[in-house]
Amino acid sequence: MIKHLNKLTMYLIKKYVFAVFLSMLCHISFSKEVILNNRAGICTQKITLNGNNWRIATDSSNVGLQKEWFITPPISDSKQTPVPWVIQDIFHNYHGVAWYWREFETPKNLHPKGRYLLRFSAVDYFAEVWVNGQAVGSHEGSETPFEFDVTGLLNPGGKNLLVVRVLNPTYRPIDGISLKDTPSGAKQYPYAGNAAYNSGGIIGDVELQSVPAVRLNDLFVVPDWKTGKVKIQTTILNTDSKATISSVTFEISEARTGLAVALENYVRKIEPGTNSVEAEIQVPDHKLWCPDEPVLYRITASVQTQSSVDEQSVRIGFRDFRFENGYFRLNGKRIFLNGANFSTHYPVGYTVPLNENMLRQDVINLKSLGFNFVRIPFGCPNPRVLDIYDELGIMVQQEHFGCWQMGDYAGYKYPKPNNINDLLVKRFENSIRRVILRDRNHASLVMWGVLNEIPDGIIFRKAVELLPSLRVLDPSRLFVLNSGRFDGIKEIGSMSSPGSNTWNIRESELKDWHPYVWIPYSPQTLDELSGRSNTSGQKIYISETGLCFPVDLPTELGDFQQCVKDQSDDAQYFKRQYNKLLVDWTKFDMGNCWARPEDYIKDAYKTASSLREMADAAIRSNPFVVSYTPTNGVADCVVGESVATNFRRLKPELIGSVLLSNSSLRWCMMTEPQSIYSGNKIKLRVSFSNLDVLRAGKYPATIQVVGPDLKSVYEKKVFVNISEAKDGVESPFAQTILTEDIMVNGPAGKYQFLATLDHGGTAVGGETEFYVTDKSRLPQLPAEIVLCGKDSVVTNWLKEHHVKTLPVNKANQSKREVILIAGKAPDSTTMVTLARQMECGSIAIFLSPGTFRSGNNSTRCLPLANKGVIESMDHVAGYYRADRWTKIHPIFDGMPAGGMMDYRYFRNIISLDALSQEYSTVAKDGYSYEERSSALNYPAETVCGATRICDNYCSGIHIGVWHFGQGQFIVNTLHILENLGNDPAADRLFCNMLNFASIDMNKPMAKLPEYFNRKLTEIGYQK
């Protein structure tokens, strides 16, 4: 029959049989070596254009295009710059257009019909490229790579001029683009608190690639964690005008050993243009990727056409991550996410690290501190850092520059194009899509964050709508809609499960929560954090919360100097903050408490660590919390929020609290109140958190309260019951062990509240403290004082303590008096009377800020020429927190003093507000803060104060003593009045203040000086 077939038919049959034979040959195991040998050929050549051979010039007037700088760059006005790097380190505080250029030589392209590609890993934000004066193309977007075919524009074997015009957008539009029209995350300028810096430039690698006519354009791999099968999608580009037969090979090997475990080869006809090749390969005895064993495989794809070979490889891991049945689950097992928010930030280079070790050090620190998860908010992680997360086994939620603040212009209002909404939506979509395409092969990446804290609007609605198209790009990961859910639309779910085209994880199942809370922590706040006020039963993903610590300014500035970068924009900002601290150091006489600012900072870290432990104990006791990801990461930014400085120096004082927070087995101890009078009751609360490390069973434990004399005042034996899952129902990660009210009649002092697991495991965190005060030992008070103003709480307290109150005597010229000002500010006539009596030797006490406020003027009635202003020392719901401190002083006699305030003992009286000269307010951009100053005559004695060196510097006086003539006045901004009679610290402080004011009352009255009326004018008491 065959001999009767025509020649064409015979040819087709022979070709088919040969193809089948070749395909079968490539699939048998003993052919691996043959295939690998056949792949030898001329490979893609990559020539780096990184380095110091670049020049840069600014173009503040945007005239470079008109003057054709792409042909003749402005050499006389230029400076040398490395690439990758940022504009702002070369031209400080500059934003706008900058021009980069360099010369390079072209190697010979050995590939038949080969091409030359110019590849940029990232340019921030808008790039236009010329080669030898000819336009190559442009690219918009800060985070992702792009390339141009420059084959016809090069001088083979000769020199070439590469010119790149970079637009780093400003608030004012340039070429129709302004900063907040673009995906720019938290970027603002000038350098300030609560913001990322608006840096820009060529921030990624630049390469010239000599590639074959047929090359790989993309490689995407989806591993199946259950079966071990790997689905591979490749895009192959054929730039020739004719189709060609090529060999496409996929090799899978163990990433650690390089041992090949699977190999497939296909012969394909590659048509001109774009071609897709897909494969599914089985990995035998595959191992799963998880934080404890982050097993990685390398997938290498190659395409060979004749002697030319192009190759790409990615690393993948077999794992599955989802939220299901009330918990996050990795590879089918529930897992508690011990996370950290870690914004990409580096000193001097902002988005570009000073050295590669910074990338690795951050991840090593995260791993060693017990984190298994990191959220990268607001975008722009260096792609190399994801490789390290893959290797060390830390799960990642990644966001993108477009996730926050797009279209949020605040005070910057400029004309916009009519299609601005369309532009915003398009740029937002490009931002998220491109980041997914760049990073979707990483094993560590388990969640995509689409938005952060965005209200309802066009961007939010677009994000909701985009999900099905994003699923095409990545079917295997969770999508998080809007971290914090500031949109408030409960009908739309918060997450999308792998494979789902809907936001199917409802808020009723999982609340994405940003619980920023004021400090000190109130009982209501602790109830909320611990879940006691949770009546819905919904599980909670805490994706942001926390508090800031001081920036270690002396160390930071020393490190800037050490690397000869002390003129950088961030170094100059820190220097300005430090100079303000040094001024206050002298004026507040802070050397009375600490020998150096460095010692102050270390003490502040200890206090911050204690505060973090309080909040962590509440959160880890919450049975509804399934993920805890505080904002405190592993390296500072403009704010001191982390366990390491900007230069990655660890802060030893903070490490213990982080390790405790991330412990898999821990006690959570709380008391309420935290300071009581002897003979009163205190509520003891004990919870136990087990992150599935303690097996099911009944474990004995001991609960104790030990007094300052180390004698036990309470002891109880309890059991911790760990139960197995039954009928698919799993016990919460945390359970309550004990809630009990006890009366404490022991001696005054600091008490320890302790818990110990007697057998079966080691649980940390089994200690906290509270204070007991003996009310009978309050100091004796003066027999009488003058009370100016009406306040029933003060009147009743003084009466209860047998202190006689007298009215203000305007005619008094015979004796000194203690004048307590309570209630509202006195009228102008009374203020003149008080000033006269102070001038002659009396002492006035302004008991609260309300006693010197007049209308909107917070300090109108203070007897000072420069009155300062009452300002909050804390911002963003307590996240940016000032450190409160006290001196050893008669006003604090018998109380913890001489350093940082004890937030347990003083919890109820620490106030947000203080009398301030240096403070900050929300800037024009609506997010960052600008530094403000309101002249203040500093007191003779600052007894209790506040200084904030996280975020912008601010400082204030909580208790100060000013001289006024022969007398004095005391200003208090602490919450003494609000807590009189109920809080030991308030009562003792009030007693001490009255006694301190009474010391010189037996001295004779002085005469009014002749210049007194002029003084009244200077302080604003008369015109």
XYZ file of C-alpha atoms in Angstrom, residues 665-667 688 694 698-703 718-722 737 754-764 766:
29
model
C 4.055 29.124 73.505
C 3.432 31.953 75.921
C 1.465 33.328 78.825
C -2.358 30.955 77.363
C 1.989 21.853 72.544
C -3.750 18.561 80.454
C -0.813 20.578 81.766
C -0.437 21.746 85.388
C 0.544 25.352 86.085
C 0.976 27.704 89.041
C -0.337 31.273 89.287
C -4.546 25.550 87.482
C -4.532 23.358 84.388
C -3.951 24.292 80.757
C -6.167 22.050 78.639
C -5.055 21.558 75.030
C -6.955 30.223 82.094
C 3.498 35.265 87.766
C 2.516 32.126 85.855
C 4.585 28.961 85.453
C 3.926 25.857 83.387
C 4.905 23.121 85.839
C 5.284 20.320 83.311
C 5.134 19.601 79.601
C 6.754 22.597 77.953
C 8.354 26.008 78.275
C 5.980 28.952 78.088
C 7.452 32.453 78.211
C 4.607 34.550 82.586
